[in-house]
Coordinates of C-alpha atoms in Angstrom, one line a residue:
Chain D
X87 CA -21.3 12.8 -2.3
X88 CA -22.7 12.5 -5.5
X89 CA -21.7 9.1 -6.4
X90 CA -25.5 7.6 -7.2
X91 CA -26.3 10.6 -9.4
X92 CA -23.3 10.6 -11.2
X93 CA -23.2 6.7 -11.9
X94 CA -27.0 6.5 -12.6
X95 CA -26.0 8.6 -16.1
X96 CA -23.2 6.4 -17.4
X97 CA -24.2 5.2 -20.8
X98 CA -23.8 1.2 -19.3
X99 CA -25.9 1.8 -16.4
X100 CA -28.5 4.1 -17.2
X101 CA -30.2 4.2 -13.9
X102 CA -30.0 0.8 -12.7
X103 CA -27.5 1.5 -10.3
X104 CA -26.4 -1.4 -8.3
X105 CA -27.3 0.3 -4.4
X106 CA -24.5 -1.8 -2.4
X107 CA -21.8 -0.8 -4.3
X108 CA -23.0 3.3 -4.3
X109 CA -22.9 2.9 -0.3
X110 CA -19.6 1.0 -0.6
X111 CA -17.7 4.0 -2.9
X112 CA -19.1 6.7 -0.5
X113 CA -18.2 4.8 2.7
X114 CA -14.4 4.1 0.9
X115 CA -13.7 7.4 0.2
X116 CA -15.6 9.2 3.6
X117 CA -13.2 6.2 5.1
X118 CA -10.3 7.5 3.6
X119 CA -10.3 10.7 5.0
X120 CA -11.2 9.8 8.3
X121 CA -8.3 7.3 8.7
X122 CA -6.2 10.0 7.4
X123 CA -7.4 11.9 10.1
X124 CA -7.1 10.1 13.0
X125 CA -3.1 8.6 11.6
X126 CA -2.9 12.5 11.9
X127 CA -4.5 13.2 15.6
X128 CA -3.0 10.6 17.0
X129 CA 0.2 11.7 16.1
X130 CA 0.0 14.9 18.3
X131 CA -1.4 12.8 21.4
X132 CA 0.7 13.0 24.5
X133 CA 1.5 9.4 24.6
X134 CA 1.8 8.7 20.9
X135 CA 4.3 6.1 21.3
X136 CA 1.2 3.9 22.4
X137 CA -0.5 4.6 18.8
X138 CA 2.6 3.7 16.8
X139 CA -0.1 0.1 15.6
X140 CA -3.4 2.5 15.2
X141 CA -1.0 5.2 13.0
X142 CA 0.4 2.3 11.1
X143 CA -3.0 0.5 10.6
X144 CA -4.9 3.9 10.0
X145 CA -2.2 4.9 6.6
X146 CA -2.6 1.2 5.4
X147 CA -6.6 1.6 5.7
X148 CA -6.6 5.0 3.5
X149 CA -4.7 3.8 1.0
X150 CA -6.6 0.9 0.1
X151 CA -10.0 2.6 0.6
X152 CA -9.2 5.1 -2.1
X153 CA -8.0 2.7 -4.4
X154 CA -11.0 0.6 -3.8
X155 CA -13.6 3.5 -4.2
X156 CA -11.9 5.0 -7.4
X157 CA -12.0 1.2 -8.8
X158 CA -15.5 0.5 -7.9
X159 CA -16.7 3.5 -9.4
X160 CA -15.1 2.6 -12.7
X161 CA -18.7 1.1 -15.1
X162 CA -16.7 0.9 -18.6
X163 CA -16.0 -2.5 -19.6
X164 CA -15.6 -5.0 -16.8
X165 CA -13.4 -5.9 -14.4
X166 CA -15.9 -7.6 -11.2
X167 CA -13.0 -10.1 -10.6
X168 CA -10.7 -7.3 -9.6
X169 CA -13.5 -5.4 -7.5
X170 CA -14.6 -8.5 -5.7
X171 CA -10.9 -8.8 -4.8
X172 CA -10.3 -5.3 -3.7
X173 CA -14.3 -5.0 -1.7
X174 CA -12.7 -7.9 0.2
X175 CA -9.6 -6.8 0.8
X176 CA -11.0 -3.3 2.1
X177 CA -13.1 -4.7 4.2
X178 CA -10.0 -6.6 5.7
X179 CA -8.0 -3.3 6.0
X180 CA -11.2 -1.7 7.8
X181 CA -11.7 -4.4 10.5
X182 CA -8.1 -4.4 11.0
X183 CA -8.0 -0.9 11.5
X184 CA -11.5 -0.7 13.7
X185 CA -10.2 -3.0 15.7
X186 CA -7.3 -1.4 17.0
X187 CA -9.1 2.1 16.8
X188 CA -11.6 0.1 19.1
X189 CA -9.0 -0.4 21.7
X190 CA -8.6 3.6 22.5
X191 CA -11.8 4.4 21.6
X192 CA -12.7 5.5 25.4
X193 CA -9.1 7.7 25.5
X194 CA -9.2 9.4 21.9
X195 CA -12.6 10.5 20.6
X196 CA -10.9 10.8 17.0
X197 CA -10.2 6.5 17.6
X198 CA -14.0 6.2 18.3
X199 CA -15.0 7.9 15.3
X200 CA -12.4 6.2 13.1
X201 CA -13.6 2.4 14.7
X202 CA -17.1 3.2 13.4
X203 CA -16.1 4.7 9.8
X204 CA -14.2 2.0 9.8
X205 CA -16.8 -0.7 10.4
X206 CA -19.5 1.2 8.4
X207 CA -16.9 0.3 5.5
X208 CA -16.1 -2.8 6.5
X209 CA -20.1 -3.7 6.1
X210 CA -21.0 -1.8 3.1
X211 CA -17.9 -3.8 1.1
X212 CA -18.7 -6.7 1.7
X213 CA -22.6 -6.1 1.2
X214 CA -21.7 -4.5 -2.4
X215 CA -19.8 -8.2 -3.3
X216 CA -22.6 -9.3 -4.4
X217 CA -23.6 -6.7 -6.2
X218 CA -20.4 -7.0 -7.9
X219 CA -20.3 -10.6 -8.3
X220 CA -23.6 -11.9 -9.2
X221 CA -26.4 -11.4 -11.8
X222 CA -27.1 -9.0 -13.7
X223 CA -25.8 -5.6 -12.2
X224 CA -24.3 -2.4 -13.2
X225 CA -21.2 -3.9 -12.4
X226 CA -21.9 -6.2 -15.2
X227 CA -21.1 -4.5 -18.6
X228 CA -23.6 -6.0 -20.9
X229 CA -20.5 -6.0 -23.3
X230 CA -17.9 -7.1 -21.0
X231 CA -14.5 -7.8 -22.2
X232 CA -15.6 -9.6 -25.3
X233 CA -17.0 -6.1 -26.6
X234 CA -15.5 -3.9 -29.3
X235 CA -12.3 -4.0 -27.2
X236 CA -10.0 -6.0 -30.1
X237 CA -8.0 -5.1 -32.6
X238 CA -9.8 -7.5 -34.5
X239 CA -8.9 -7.7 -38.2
X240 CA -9.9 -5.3 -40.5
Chain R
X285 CA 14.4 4.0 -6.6
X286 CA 15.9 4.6 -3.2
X287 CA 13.4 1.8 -1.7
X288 CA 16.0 -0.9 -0.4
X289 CA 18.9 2.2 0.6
X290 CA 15.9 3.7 3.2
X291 CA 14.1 0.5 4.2
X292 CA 17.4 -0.8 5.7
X293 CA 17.6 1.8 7.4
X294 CA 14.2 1.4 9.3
X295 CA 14.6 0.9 13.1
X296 CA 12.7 -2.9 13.0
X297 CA 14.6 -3.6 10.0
X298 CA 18.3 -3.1 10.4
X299 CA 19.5 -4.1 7.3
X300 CA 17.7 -7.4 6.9
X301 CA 15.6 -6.4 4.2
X302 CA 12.9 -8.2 2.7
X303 CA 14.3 -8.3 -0.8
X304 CA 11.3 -10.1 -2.5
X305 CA 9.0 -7.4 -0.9
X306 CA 11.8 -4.3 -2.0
X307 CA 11.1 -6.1 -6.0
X308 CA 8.0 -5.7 -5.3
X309 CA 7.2 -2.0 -4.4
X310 CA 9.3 -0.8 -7.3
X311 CA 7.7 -3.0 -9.9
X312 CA 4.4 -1.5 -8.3
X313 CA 5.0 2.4 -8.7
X314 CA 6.8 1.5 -11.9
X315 CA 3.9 -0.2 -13.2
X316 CA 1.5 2.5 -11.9
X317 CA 3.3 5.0 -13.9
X318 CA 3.1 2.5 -17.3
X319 CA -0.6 2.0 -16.8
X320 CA -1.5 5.4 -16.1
X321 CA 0.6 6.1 -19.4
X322 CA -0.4 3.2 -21.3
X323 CA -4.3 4.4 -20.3
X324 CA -3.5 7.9 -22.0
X325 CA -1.8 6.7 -25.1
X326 CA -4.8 4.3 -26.0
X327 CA -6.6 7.6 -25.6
X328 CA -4.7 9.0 -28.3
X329 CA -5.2 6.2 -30.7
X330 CA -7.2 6.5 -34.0
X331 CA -9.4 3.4 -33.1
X332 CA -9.6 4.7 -29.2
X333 CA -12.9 2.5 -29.2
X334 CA -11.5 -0.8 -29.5
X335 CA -9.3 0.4 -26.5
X336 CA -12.3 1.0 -24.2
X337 CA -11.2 -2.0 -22.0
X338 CA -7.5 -1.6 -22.5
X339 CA -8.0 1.7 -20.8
X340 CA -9.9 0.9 -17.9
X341 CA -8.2 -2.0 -16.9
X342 CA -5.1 0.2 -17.0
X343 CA -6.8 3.0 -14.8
X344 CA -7.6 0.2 -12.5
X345 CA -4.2 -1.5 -12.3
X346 CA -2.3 2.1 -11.9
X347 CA -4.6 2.7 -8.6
X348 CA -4.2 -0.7 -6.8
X349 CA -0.4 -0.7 -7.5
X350 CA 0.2 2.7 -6.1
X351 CA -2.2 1.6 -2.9
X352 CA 0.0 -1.9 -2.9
X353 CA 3.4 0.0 -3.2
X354 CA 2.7 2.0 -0.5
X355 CA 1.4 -0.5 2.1
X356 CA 4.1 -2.5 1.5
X357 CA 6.4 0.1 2.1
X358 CA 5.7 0.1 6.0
X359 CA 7.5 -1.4 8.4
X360 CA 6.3 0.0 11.6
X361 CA 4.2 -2.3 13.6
X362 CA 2.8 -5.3 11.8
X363 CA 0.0 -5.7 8.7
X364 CA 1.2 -8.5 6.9
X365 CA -2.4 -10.0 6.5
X366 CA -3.0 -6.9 4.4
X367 CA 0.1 -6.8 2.7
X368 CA -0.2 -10.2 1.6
X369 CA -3.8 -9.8 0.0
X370 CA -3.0 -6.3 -1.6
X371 CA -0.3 -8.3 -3.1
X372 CA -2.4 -10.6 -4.2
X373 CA -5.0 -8.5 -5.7
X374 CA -2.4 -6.1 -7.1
X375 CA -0.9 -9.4 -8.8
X376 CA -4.6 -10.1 -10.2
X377 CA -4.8 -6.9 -11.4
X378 CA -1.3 -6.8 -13.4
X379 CA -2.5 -10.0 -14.9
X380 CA -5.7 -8.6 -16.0
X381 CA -4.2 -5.5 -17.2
X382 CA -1.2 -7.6 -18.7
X383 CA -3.5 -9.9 -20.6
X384 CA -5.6 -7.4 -22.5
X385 CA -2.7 -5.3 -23.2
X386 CA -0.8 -8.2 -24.6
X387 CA -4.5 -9.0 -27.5
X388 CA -3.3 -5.5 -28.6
X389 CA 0.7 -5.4 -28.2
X390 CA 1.4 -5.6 -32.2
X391 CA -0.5 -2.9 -32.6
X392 CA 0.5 -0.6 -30.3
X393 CA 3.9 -0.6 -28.7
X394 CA 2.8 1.2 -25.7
X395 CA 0.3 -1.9 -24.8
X396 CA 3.5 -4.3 -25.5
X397 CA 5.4 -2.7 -22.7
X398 CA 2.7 -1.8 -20.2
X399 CA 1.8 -5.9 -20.8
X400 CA 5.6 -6.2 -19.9
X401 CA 5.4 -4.0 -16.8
X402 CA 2.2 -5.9 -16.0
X403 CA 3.6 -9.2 -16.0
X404 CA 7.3 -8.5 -13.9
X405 CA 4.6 -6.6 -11.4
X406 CA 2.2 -9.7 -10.9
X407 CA 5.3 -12.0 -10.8
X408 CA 7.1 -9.9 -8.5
X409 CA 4.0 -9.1 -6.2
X410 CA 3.7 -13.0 -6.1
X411 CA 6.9 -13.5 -5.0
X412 CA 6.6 -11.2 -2.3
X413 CA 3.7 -12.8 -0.8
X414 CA 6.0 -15.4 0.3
X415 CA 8.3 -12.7 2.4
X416 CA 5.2 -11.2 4.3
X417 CA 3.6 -14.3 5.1
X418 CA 6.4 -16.5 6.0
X419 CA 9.0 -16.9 8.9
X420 CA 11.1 -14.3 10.1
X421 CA 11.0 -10.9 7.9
X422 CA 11.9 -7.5 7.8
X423 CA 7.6 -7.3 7.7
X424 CA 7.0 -9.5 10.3
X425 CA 7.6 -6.7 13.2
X426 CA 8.9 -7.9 16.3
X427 CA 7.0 -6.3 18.5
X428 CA 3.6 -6.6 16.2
X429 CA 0.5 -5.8 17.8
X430 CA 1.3 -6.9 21.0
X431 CA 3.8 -4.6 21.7
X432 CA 3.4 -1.1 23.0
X433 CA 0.3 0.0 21.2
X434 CA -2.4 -0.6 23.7
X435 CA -3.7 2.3 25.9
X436 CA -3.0 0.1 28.7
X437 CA -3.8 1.2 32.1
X438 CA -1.3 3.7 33.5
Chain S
X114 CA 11.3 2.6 -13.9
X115 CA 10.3 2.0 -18.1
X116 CA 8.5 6.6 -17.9
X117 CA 10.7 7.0 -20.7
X118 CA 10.3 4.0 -22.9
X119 CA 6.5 4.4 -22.5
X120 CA 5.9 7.9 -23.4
X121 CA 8.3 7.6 -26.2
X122 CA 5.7 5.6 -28.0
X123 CA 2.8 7.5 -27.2
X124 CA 0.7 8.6 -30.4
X125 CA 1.4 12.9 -29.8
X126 CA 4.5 12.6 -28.7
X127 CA 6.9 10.0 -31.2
X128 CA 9.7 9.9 -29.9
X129 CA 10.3 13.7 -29.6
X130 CA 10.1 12.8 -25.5
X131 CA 10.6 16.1 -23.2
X132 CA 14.0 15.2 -21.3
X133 CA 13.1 17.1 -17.9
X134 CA 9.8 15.8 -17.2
X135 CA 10.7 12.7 -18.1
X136 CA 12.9 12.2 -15.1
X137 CA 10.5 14.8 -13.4
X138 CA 8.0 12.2 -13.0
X139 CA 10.8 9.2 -12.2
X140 CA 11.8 11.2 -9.5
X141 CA 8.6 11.7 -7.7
X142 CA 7.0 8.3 -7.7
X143 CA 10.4 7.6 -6.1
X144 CA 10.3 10.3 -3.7
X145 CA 6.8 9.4 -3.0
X146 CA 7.9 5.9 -1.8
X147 CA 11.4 7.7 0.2
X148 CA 8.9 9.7 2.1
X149 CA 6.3 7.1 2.6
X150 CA 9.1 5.0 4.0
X151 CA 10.8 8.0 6.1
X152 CA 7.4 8.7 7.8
X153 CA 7.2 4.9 8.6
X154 CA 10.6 4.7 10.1
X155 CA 9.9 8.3 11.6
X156 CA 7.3 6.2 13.9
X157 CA 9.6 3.8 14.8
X158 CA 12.2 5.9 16.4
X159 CA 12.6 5.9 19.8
X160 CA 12.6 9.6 20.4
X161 CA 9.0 9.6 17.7
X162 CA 7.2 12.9 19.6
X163 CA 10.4 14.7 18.2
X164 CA 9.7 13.6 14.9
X165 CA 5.7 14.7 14.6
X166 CA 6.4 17.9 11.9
X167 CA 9.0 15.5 9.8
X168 CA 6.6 12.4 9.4
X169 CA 3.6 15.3 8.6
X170 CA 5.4 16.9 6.0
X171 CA 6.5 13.5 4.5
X172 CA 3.0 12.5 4.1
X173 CA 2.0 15.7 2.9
X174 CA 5.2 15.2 0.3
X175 CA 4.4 11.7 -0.6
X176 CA 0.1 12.5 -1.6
X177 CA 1.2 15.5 -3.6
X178 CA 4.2 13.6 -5.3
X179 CA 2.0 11.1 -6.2
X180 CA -0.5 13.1 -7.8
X181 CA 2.3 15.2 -9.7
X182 CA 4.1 12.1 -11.2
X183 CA 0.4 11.2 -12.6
X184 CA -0.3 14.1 -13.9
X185 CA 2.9 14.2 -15.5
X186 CA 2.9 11.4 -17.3
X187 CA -0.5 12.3 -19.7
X188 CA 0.4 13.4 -22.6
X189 CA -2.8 13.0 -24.3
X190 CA -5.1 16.4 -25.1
X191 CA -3.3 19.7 -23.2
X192 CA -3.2 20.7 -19.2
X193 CA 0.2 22.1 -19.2
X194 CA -1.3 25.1 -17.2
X195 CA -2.2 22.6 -14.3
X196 CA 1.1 20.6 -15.0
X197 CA 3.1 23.4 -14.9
X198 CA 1.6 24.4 -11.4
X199 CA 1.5 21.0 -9.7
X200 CA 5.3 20.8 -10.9
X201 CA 6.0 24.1 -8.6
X202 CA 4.0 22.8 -5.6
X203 CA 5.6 19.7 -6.0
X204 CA 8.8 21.1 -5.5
X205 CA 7.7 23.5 -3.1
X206 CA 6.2 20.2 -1.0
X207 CA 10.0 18.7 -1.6
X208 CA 11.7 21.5 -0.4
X209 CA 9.9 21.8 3.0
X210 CA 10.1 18.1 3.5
X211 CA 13.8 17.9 2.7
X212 CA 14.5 21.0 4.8
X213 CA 12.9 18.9 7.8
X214 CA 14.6 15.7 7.0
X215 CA 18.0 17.6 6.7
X216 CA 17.5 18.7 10.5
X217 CA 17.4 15.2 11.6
X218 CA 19.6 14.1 9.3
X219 CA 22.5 13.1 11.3
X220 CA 20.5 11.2 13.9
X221 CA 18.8 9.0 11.6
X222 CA 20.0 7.8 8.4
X223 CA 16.5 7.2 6.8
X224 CA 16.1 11.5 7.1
X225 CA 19.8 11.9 5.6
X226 CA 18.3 9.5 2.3
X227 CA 15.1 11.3 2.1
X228 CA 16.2 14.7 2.7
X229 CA 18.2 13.9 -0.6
X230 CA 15.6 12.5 -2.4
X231 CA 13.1 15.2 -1.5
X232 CA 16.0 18.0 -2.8
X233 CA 16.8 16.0 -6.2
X234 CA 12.5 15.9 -6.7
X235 CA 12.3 19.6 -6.2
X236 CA 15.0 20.5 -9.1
X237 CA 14.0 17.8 -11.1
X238 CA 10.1 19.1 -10.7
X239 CA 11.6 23.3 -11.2
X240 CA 13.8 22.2 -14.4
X241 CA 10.5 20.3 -15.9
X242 CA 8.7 23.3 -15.8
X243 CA 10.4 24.5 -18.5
X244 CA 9.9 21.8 -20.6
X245 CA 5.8 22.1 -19.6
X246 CA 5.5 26.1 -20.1
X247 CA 8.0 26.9 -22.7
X248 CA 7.5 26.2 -26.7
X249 CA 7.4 23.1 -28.8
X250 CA 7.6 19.9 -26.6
X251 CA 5.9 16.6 -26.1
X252 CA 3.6 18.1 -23.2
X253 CA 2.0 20.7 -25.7
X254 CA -0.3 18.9 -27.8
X255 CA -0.6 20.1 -31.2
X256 CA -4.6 20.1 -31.2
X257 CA -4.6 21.0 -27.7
X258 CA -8.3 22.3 -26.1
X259 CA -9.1 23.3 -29.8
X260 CA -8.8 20.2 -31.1
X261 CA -11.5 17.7 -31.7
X262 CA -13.1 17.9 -28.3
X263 CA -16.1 19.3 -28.4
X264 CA -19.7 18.4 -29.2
X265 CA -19.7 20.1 -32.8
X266 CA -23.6 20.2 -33.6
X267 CA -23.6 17.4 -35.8
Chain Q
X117 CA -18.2 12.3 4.9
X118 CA -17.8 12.4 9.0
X119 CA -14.8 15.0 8.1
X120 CA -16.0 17.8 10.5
X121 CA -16.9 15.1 13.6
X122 CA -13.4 13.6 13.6
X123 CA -11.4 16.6 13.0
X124 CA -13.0 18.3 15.6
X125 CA -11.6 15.8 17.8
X126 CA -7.9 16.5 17.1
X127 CA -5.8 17.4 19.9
X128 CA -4.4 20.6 18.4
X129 CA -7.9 21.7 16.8
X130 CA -10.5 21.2 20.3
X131 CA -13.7 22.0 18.1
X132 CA -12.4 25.2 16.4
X133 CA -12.4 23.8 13.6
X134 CA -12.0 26.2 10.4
X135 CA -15.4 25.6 8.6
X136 CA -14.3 26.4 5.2
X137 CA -11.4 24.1 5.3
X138 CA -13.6 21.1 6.5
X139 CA -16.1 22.2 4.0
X140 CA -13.0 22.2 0.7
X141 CA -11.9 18.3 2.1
X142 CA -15.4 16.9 1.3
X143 CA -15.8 18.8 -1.9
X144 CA -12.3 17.4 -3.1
X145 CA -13.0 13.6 -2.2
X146 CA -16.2 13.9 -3.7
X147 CA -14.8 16.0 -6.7
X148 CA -12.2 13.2 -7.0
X149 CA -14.8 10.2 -7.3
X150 CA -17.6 12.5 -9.3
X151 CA -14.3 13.2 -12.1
X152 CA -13.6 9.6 -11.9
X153 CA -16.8 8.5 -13.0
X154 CA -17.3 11.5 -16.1
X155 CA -13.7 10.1 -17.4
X156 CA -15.2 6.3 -17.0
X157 CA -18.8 7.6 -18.4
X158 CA -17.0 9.6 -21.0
X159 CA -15.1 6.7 -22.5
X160 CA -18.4 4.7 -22.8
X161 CA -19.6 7.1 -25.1
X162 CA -20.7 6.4 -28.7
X163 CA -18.5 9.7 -29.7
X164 CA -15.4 8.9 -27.6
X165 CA -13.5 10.3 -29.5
X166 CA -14.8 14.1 -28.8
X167 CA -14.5 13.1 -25.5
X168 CA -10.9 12.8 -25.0
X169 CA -9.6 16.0 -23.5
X170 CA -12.4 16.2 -21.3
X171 CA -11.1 12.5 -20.3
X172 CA -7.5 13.8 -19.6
X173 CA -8.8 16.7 -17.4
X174 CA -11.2 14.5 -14.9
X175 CA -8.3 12.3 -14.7
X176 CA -5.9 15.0 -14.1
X177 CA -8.3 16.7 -11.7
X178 CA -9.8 13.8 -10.0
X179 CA -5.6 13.4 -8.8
X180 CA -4.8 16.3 -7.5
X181 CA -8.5 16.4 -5.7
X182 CA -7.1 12.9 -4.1
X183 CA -4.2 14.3 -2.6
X184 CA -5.7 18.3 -1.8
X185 CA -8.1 16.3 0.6
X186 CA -6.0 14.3 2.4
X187 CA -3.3 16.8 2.7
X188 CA -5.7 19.4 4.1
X189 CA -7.2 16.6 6.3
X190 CA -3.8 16.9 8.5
X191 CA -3.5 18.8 11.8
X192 CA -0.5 18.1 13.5
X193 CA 2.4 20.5 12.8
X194 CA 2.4 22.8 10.2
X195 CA 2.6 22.8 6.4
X196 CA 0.0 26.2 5.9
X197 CA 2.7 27.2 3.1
X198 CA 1.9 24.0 1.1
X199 CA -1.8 23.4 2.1
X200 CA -2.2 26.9 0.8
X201 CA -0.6 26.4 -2.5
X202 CA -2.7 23.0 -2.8
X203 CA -5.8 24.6 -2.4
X204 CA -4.7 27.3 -5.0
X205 CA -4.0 24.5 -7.9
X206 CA -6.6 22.4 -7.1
X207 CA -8.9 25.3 -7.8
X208 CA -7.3 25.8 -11.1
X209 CA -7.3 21.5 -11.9
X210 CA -10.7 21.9 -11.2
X211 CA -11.8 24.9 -12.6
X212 CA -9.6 24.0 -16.5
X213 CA -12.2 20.8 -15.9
X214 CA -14.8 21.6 -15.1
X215 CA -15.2 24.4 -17.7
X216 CA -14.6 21.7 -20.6
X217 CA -17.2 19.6 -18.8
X218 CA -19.6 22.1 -19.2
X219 CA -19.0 22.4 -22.7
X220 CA -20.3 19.0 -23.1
X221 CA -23.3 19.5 -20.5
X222 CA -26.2 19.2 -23.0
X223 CA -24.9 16.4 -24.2
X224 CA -24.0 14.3 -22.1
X225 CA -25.6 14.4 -18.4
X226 CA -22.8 12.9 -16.3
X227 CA -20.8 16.3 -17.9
X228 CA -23.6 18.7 -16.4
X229 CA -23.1 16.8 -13.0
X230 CA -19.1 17.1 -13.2
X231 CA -18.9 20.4 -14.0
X232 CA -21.4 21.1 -11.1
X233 CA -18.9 19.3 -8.9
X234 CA -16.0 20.5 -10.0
X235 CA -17.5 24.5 -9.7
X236 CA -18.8 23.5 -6.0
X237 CA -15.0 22.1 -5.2
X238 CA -12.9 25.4 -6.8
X239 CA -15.2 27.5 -4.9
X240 CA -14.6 25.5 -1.9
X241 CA -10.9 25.9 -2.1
X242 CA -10.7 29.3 -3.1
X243 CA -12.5 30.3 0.1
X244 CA -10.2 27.5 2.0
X245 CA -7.2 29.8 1.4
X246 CA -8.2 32.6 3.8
X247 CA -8.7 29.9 6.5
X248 CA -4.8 28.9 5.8
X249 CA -3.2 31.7 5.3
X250 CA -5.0 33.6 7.5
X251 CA -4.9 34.2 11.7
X252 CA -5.9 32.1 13.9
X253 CA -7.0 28.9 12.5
X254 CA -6.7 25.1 13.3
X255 CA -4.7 25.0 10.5
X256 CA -2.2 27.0 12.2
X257 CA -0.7 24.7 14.9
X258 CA 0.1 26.2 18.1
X259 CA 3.5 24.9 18.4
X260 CA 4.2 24.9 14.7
X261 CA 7.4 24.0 12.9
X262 CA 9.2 25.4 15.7
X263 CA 8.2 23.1 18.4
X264 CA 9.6 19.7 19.7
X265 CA 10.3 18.7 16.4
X266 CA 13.5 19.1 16.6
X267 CA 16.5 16.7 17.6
X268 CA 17.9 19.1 20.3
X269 CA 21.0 18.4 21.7
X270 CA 20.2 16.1 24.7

């Protein structure tokens, strides 16, 4: 991933990158993948009618954790209130997830792995709220929505 | 859009669709498609600086609607804590979106109609949140996740 | 679905809309939500180990559908190369899906609906290419890649 | 990106996993977030508006990165055909990008990293192809599209 050295460069942010959120984007999308993975493996498990919730659970989690690390990375302008809503509700879609991944963790190593993406995600969002929310971050456009962003008269 | 015609068609669904939640998945890829279009046409503008906001607001609302419209679009198991939050922050991010495209509507038709989309998306996700969270619903699964999905003891 | 009404008024393209693509890009954000919905059902069948290759290939059909009706729907700058080639794996994702669904098409009415979604995607992606590759239409930018693009020395 | 670790784990790969495939996922979600971040950086830009096809092509290639990933991430069944042909015009999205990127690499830093990711990831899936296509791989399930999938007659 290079998510830190990539953001550090944006024009806004110019290497004060907000930390939380750089683990946060990197955990979503690493989060993504593995959820995909496991909806996949458990699919070809013997008794897959038993991982009909984890499947289910495990599609919901990917989608929402690549929304929510493409959205996060976004610098221009500002929209915090929309990433403090979407940290959160990742960090719901992981610990729902985890938790049921939990539950075969000692009958499907692929459930194991997913239960601990899935927490690692689950932490790193809701650490990078703050980063999002409060004082002054990268998150923070120093120009915001009142910036240059009008049609204002001519 | 086919999405009521294969939803009732869904084994735990059985023609009792959810038909705030069915509104609510096509207003979201419809709206996905406006932003993401709306986002490329302010590109194309003359004054694309004063769309700088317009656009990234767009970019953000296209990726949580296609993350909501596809969540919502499960019926297997149960998730309706998710699907009620990514309703609501897909509903906060159509009125986001909706609002700055509305400053700059006059001026560009493409804005007036992604602010249009915007606002029958938030409205419509809004609505929805009422199917998924309330009594019985095509997304309130029967069995949920008590049913078969533990690895329970053989 | 407003793909038409939008890109109609986008700056490049005024009015002079390109037919084909148009519903091109309709149809897959739809067939991404059919397939979405048939991989969900899919899991819900009774019989579900029979069903592992048809809910793969659905989700395989649904991530590149997605991606295609995005890519679609810029009109800004030129990529008709990469639109032109997404088109043809679009349809050849369609095609593989719909030949699966068709299989289990009489058991469960969800396949029989996507199956006929997945076919109408794959013509409607094939006749688009046309539009994409061929002469004067909306998808070929009149400055294109020589346009005003690059960092001129000043 | 735990990508390797879980996917080794799969029932139908048992640890032979195919090392350039793994290697292609991780460049494509990376890929994906890096392009989402030069389009974002890009439009913050005093000179925006020299900026705007290299815009379109991160977007365009930060999409189909999105959806090579996840459908190379799957195991179960087959779909080499597609994965293959995925692969092959992510490659190109990346390749039309990244070379437009690096046109604007003096200038502007967050281009130079881009077009450095975008290189690594067409690379990465040009040398993923052989492990599709090719013998014995875990992309090529045992079973295939020719095992229970099927609704044989009872």
């Amino acid at each position: 991933m290079r998510a830190e050295e990539i953001i550090a460069t944006h024009p806004d942010v110019q290497g004060k990158v907000a930390q939380n959120l750089i683990a946060a984007i990197a955990e979503c999308l690493s989060c993504a993948q593995v959820c995909t993975s496991c909806a996949d493996a458990c699919l070809a498990e013997d008794h897959m009618e038993r991982m009909r919730q984890c499947i289910r659970l495990c599609l919901d989690c990917a989608d929402v954790c690549v929304a929510t690390g493409l959205t996060a990375t976004r610098r221009t302008g500002s929209n915090e209130a929309l990433i403090a809503e979407m940290l959160a509700v990742c960090a719901t879609a992981c610990r729902l997830c985890g938790d049921e991944c939990a539950r075969h963790a000692t009958m499907h190593e692929h459930c194991r792995i997913c239960a601990e993406a899935c927490l690692a995600c689950a932490q790193a969002c809701q650490r990078a709220i703050g980063d999002v929310g409060g004082g002054p971050s990268d998150a923070v456009g120093d120009e915001g929505p009142l910036g240059d962003n009008a049609d204002a008269p001519v």
